[in-house]
GROMACS .gro file of C-alpha atoms in nm:
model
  276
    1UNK     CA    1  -1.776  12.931  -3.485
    2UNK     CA    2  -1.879  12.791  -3.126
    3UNK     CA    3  -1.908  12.426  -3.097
    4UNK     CA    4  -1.729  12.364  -3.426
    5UNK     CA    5  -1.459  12.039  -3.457
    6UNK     CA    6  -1.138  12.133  -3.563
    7UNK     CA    7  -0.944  11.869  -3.411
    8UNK     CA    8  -0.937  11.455  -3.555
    9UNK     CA    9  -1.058  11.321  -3.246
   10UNK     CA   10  -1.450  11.169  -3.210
   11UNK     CA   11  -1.620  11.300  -2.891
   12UNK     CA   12  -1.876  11.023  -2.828
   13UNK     CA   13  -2.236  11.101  -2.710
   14UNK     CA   14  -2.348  10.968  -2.351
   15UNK     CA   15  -2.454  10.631  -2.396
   16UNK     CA   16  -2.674  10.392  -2.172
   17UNK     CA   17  -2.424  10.123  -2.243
   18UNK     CA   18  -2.135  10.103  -1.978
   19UNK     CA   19  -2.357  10.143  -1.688
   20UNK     CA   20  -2.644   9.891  -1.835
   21UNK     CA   21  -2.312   9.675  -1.953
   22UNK     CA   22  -2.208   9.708  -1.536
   23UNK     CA   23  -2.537   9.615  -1.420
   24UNK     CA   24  -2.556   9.268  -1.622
   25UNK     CA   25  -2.261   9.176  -1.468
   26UNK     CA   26  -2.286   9.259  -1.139
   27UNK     CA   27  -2.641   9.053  -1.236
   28UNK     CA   28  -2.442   8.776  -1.388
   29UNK     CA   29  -2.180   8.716  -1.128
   30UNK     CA   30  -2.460   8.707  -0.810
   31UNK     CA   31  -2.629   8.487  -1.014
   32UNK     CA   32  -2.338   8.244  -1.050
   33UNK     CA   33  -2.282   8.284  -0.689
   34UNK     CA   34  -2.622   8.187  -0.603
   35UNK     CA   35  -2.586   7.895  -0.833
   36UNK     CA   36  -2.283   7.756  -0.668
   37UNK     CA   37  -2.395   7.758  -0.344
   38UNK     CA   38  -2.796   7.663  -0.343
   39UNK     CA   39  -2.767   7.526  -0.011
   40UNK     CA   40  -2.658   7.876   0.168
   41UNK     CA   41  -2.821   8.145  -0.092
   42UNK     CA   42  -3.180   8.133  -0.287
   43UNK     CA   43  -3.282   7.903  -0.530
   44UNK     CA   44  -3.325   8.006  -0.898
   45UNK     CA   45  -2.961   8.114  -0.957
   46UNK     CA   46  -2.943   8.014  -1.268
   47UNK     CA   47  -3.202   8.251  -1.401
   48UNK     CA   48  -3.022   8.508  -1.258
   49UNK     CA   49  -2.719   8.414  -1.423
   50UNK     CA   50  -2.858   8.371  -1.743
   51UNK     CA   51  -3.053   8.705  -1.721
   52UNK     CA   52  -2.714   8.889  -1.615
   53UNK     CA   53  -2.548   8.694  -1.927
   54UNK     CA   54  -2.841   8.822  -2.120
   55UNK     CA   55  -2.812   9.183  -2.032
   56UNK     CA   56  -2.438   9.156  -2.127
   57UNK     CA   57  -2.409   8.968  -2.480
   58UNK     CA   58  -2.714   9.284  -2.534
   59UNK     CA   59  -2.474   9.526  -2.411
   60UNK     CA   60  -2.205   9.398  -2.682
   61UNK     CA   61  -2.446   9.381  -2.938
   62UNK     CA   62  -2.585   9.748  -2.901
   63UNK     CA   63  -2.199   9.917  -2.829
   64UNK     CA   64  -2.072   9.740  -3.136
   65UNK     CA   65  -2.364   9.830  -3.340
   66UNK     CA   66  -2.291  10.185  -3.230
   67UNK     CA   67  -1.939  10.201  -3.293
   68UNK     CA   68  -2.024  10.030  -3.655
   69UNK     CA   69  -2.211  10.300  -3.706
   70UNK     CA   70  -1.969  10.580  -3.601
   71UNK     CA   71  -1.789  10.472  -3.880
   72UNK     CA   72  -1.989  10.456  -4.145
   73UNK     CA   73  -2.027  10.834  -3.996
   74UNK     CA   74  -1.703  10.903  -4.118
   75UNK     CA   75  -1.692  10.937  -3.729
   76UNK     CA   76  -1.312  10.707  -3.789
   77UNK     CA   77  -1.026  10.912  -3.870
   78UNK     CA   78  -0.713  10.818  -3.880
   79UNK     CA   79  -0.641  10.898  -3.529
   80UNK     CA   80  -0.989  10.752  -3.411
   81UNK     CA   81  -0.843  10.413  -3.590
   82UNK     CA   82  -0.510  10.427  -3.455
   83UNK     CA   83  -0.643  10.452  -3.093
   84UNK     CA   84  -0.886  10.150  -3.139
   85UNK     CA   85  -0.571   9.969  -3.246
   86UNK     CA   86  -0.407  10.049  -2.926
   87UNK     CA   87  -0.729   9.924  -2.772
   88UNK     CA   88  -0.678   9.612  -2.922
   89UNK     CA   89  -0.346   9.575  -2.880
   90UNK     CA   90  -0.417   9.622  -2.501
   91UNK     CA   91  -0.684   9.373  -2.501
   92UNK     CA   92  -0.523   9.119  -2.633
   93UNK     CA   93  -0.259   9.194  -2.392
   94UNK     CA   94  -0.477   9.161  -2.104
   95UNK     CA   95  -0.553   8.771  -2.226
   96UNK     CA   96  -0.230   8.726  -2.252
   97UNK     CA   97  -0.179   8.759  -1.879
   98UNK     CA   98  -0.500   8.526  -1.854
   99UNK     CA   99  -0.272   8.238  -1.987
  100UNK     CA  100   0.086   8.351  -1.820
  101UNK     CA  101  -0.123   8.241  -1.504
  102UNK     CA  102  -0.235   7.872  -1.636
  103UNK     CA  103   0.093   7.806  -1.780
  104UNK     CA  104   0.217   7.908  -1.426
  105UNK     CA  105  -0.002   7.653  -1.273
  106UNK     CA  106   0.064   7.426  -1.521
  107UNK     CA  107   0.453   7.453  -1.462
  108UNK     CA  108   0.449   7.478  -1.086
  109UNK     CA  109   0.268   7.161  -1.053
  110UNK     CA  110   0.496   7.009  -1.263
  111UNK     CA  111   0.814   7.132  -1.182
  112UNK     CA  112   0.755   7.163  -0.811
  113UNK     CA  113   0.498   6.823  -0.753
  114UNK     CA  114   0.361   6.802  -0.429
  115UNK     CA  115   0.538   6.484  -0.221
  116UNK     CA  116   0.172   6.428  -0.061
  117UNK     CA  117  -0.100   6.174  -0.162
  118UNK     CA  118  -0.244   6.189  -0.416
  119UNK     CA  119   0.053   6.342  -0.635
  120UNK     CA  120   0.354   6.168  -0.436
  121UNK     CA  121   0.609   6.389  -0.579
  122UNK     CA  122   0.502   6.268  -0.956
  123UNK     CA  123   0.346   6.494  -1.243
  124UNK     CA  124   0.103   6.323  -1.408
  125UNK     CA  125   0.020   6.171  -1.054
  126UNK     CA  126   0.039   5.815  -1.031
  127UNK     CA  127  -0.236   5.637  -1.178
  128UNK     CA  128  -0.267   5.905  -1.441
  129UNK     CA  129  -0.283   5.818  -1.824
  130UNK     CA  130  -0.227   6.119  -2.067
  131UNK     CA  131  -0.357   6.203  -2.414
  132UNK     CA  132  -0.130   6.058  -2.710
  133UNK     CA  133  -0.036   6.431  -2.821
  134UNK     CA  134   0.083   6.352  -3.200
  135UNK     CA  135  -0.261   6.217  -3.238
  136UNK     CA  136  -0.600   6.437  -3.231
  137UNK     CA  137  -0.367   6.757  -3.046
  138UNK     CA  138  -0.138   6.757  -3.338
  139UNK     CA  139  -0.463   6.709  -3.601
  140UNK     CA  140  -0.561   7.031  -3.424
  141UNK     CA  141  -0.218   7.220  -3.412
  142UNK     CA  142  -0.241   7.176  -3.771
  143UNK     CA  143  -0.639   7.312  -3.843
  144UNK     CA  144  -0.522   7.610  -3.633
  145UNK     CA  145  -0.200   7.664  -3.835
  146UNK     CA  146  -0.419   7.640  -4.148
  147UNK     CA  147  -0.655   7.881  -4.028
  148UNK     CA  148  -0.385   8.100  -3.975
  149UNK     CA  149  -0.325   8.102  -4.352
  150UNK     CA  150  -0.640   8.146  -4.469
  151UNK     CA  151  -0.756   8.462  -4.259
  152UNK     CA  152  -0.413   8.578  -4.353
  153UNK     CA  153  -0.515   8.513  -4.721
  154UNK     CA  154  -0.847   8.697  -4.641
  155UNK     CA  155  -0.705   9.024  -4.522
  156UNK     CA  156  -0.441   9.012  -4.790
  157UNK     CA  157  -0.753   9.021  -5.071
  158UNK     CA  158  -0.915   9.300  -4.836
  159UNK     CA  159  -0.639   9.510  -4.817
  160UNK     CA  160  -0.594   9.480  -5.262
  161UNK     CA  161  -0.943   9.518  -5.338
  162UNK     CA  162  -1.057   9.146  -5.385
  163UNK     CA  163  -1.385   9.120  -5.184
  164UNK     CA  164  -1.452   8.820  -5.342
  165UNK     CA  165  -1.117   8.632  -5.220
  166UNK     CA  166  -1.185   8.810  -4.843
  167UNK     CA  167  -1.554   8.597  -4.843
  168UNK     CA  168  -1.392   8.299  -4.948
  169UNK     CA  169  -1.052   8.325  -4.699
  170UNK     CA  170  -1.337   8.401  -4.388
  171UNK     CA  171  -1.538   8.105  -4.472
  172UNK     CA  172  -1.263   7.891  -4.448
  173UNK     CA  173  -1.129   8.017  -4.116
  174UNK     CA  174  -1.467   7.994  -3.991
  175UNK     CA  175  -1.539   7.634  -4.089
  176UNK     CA  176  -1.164   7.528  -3.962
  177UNK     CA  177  -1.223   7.715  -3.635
  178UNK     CA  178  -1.578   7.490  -3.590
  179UNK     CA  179  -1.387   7.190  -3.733
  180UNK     CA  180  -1.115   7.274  -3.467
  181UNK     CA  181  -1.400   7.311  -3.164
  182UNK     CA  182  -1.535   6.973  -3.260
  183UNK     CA  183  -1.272   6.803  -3.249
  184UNK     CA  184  -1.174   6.952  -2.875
  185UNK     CA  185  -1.501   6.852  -2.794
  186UNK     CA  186  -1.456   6.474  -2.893
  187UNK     CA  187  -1.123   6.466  -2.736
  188UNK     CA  188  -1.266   6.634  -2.414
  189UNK     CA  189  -1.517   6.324  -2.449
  190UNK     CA  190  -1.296   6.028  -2.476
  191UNK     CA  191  -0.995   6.180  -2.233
  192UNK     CA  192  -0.915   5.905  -1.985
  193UNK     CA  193  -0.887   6.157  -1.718
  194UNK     CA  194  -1.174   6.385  -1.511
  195UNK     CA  195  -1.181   6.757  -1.474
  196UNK     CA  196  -1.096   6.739  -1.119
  197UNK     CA  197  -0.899   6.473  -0.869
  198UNK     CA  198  -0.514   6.574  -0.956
  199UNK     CA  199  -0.325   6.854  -1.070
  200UNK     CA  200  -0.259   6.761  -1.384
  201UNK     CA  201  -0.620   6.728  -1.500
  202UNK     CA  202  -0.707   7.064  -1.361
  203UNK     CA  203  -0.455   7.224  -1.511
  204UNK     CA  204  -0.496   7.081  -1.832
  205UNK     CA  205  -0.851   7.093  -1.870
  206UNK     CA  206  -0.822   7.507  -1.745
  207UNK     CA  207  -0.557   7.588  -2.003
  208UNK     CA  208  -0.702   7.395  -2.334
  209UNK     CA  209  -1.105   7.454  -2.185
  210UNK     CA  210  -0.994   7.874  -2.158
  211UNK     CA  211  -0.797   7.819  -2.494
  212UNK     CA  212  -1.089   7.660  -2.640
  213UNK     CA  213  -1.329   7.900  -2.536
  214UNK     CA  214  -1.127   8.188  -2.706
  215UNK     CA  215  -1.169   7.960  -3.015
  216UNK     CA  216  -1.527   7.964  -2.990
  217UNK     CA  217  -1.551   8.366  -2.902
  218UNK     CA  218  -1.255   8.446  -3.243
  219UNK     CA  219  -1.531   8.202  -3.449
  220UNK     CA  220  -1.821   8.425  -3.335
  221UNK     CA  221  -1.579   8.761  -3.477
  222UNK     CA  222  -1.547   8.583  -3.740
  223UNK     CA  223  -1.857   8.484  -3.844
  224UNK     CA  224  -1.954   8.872  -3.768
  225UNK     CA  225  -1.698   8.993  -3.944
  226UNK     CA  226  -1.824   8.787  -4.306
  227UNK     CA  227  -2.157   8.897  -4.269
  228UNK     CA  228  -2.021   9.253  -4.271
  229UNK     CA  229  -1.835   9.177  -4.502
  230UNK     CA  230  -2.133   9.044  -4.700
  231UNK     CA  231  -2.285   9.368  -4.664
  232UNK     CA  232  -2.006   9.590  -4.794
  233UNK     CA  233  -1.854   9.744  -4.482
  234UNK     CA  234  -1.502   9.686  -4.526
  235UNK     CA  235  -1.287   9.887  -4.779
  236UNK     CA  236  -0.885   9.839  -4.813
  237UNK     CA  237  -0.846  10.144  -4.637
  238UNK     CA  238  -1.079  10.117  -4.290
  239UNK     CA  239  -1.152   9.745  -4.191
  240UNK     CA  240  -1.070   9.791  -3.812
  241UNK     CA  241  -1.333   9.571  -3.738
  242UNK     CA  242  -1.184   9.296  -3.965
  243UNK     CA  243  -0.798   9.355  -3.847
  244UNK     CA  244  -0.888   9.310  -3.488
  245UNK     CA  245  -1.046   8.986  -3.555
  246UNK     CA  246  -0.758   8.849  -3.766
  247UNK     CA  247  -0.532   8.977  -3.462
  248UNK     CA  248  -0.736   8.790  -3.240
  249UNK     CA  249  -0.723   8.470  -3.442
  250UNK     CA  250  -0.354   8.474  -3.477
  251UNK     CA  251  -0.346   8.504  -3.100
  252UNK     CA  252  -0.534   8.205  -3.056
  253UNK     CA  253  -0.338   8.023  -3.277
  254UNK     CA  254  -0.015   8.117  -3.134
  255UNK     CA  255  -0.121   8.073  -2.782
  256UNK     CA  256  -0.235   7.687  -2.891
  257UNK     CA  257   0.119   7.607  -3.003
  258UNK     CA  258   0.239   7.731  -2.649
  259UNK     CA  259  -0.008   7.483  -2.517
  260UNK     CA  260   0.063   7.188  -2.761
  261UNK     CA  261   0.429   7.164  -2.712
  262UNK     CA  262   0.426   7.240  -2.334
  263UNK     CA  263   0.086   7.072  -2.169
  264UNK     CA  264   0.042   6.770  -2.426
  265UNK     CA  265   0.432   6.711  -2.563
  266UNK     CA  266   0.638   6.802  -2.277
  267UNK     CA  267   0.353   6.785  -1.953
  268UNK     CA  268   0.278   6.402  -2.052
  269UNK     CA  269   0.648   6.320  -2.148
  270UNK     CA  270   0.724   5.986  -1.991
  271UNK     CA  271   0.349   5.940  -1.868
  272UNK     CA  272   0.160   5.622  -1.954
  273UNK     CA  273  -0.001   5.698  -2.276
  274UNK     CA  274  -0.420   5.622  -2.288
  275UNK     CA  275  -0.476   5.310  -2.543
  276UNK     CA  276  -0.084   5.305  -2.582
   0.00000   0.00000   0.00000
C-alpha cells in the first residue's frame, strides 16, 4: 500500500520549532550585544535579551513536549532510541570540548605565567589569596559524589520495576544538586578574590561559574524528569528521557573532580591561603 511504514525509523512532521528556536537566538544574542555596549548601540538591550531568552526556553519547552509525545506514540522504536542516544552521547561530547578550553586557559596561565605586571611570572599573581580547597570545595566534591549514588540508585529501581525507589533516588539528587548550588553561591560570596584583575580569578571563576551553571541546567532535568516520573512516563524498558539526564549528571560530577583536584588543589598549591 502507498504511503505505508515498513521500515523502524520515525519520519517527523514539519515543525515551527528550529526556525522559531533560530530566531530567539539570533534575538537573544543582539540583545546581549546591545546590552554590552549602551554607549554605541540602542538602549533597552536587555529587553531584547530577555525576549530572545524567552522565545528560546519556549522553543525547548514546546520540542520536548513534542518529542514526549512521539513516544507515548509508540513513535520510539528501538532504533528511534538508539539514535537519541547517539544524540546524547554527542552532546555531551560537545560540552566536553566547552571545558578542554577552560582547563586550557586555566593551565596556560599557570604553566606559562606572564613575566609582566600584574602576574610577574607568578600563578596566583602576587597579592593573590586562594580558597582553602579541603574546606567548602571538598564539602562539595563530596555532595556531588553522593549525588552520583543516588541517581545511580534511581535508575537502578527504574530499570527493576521499583517506581517508588526511582521518586525517592530523584528527590535526593535534586535536593543535593540545590544543596550543592548553594553552597557555590556562598563560596562565590565570601572568595577573597574578584571576577576580573588577574588570570587566576578569571580562570577560576569561568571554569567553576560554567561548571556551576551545568549544575543548575542537570537540576532543572532533574526536577523534569521526577515530575514525569510522577506522572507515569517511564517504564524499565523506554526511559530515554530519564537516562540522558542521569548521563548528564554523571558528567557534571565527573567534570567537578577534574576541577577540584586541578583549579582548587593543584592551581592554589603553595598560594597564600584566605583566613589561613
Amino acid at each position: 500500500m502507498a504511503g505505508a511504514k515498513n521500515h523502524d525509523y520515525h519520519i517527523l512532521p514539519p515543525s515551527i520549532w528550529p526556525l522559531f528556536g533560530s530566531m530567539s537566538s539570533l534575538v537573544m544574542a543582539f540583545g546581549a550585544i546591545m546590552w554590552m555596549h549602551p554607549d554605541a548601540l540602542p538602549a533597552g538591550g536587555g529587553w531584547v535579551f530577555l525576549l530572545g531568552m524567552a522565545g528560546l526556553l519556549f522553543t525547548f519547552y514546546s520540542w520536548w513536549a513534542n518529542v514526549i509525545t512521539e513516544a507515548h506514540a509508540g513513535d520510539h522504536t528501538p532504533v528511534v532510541q538508539l539514535h537519541l542516544r547517539y544524540g546524547m552521547i554527542l552532546f555531551i561530547a560537545s560540552e566536553v570540548m566547552f571545558f578542554v578550553g577552560w582547563f586550557w586557559a586555566f593551565f596556560d596561565f599557570s604553566l606559562f605565567p606572564s613575566p609582566l605586571a600584574p602576574i610577574e611570572g607568578l600563578f596566583p599573581s602576587k597579592g593573590v589569596e586562594v580558597m582553602n580547597a579541603f574546606e567548602l570545595p571538598l564539602l562539595n566534591t563530596l555532595i556531588l559524589l553522593c549525588s552520583g549514588t543516588t541517581i545511580t540508585w534511581s535508575h537502578h529501581a527504574l530499570i527493576h520495576g521499583d517506581r517508588d525507589g526511582m521518586i525517592k533516588g530523584l528527590w535526593c539528587t535534586i535536593i543535593l544538586g540545590a544543596v550543592f548550588s548553594c553552597v557555590q553561591a556562598y563560596e562565590y560570596m565570601h572568595a577573597p578574590f574578584d571576577f576580573g584583575g588577574n588570570p587566576y580569578s578569571s580562570a577560576f571563576y569561568m571554569a567553576t561559574g560554567f561548571h556551576g551553571f551545568h549544575v543548575l541546567v542537570g537540576t532543572i532535568f532533574l526536577t523534569v524528569n521526577l515530575v514525569r516520573a510522577y506522572k507515569g512516563h517511564f517504564t524499565p524498558r523506554q526511559h530515554f528521557g530519564f537516562e540522558a539526564a542521569a548521563w548528564y549528571w554523571h558528567f557534571v560530577d565527573v567534570v567537578w573532580l577534574f576541577l577540584f583536584v586541578a583549579i582548587y588543589v593543584w592551581g592554589g598549591w603553595g598560594a597564600p591561603i584566605h583566613g589561613g
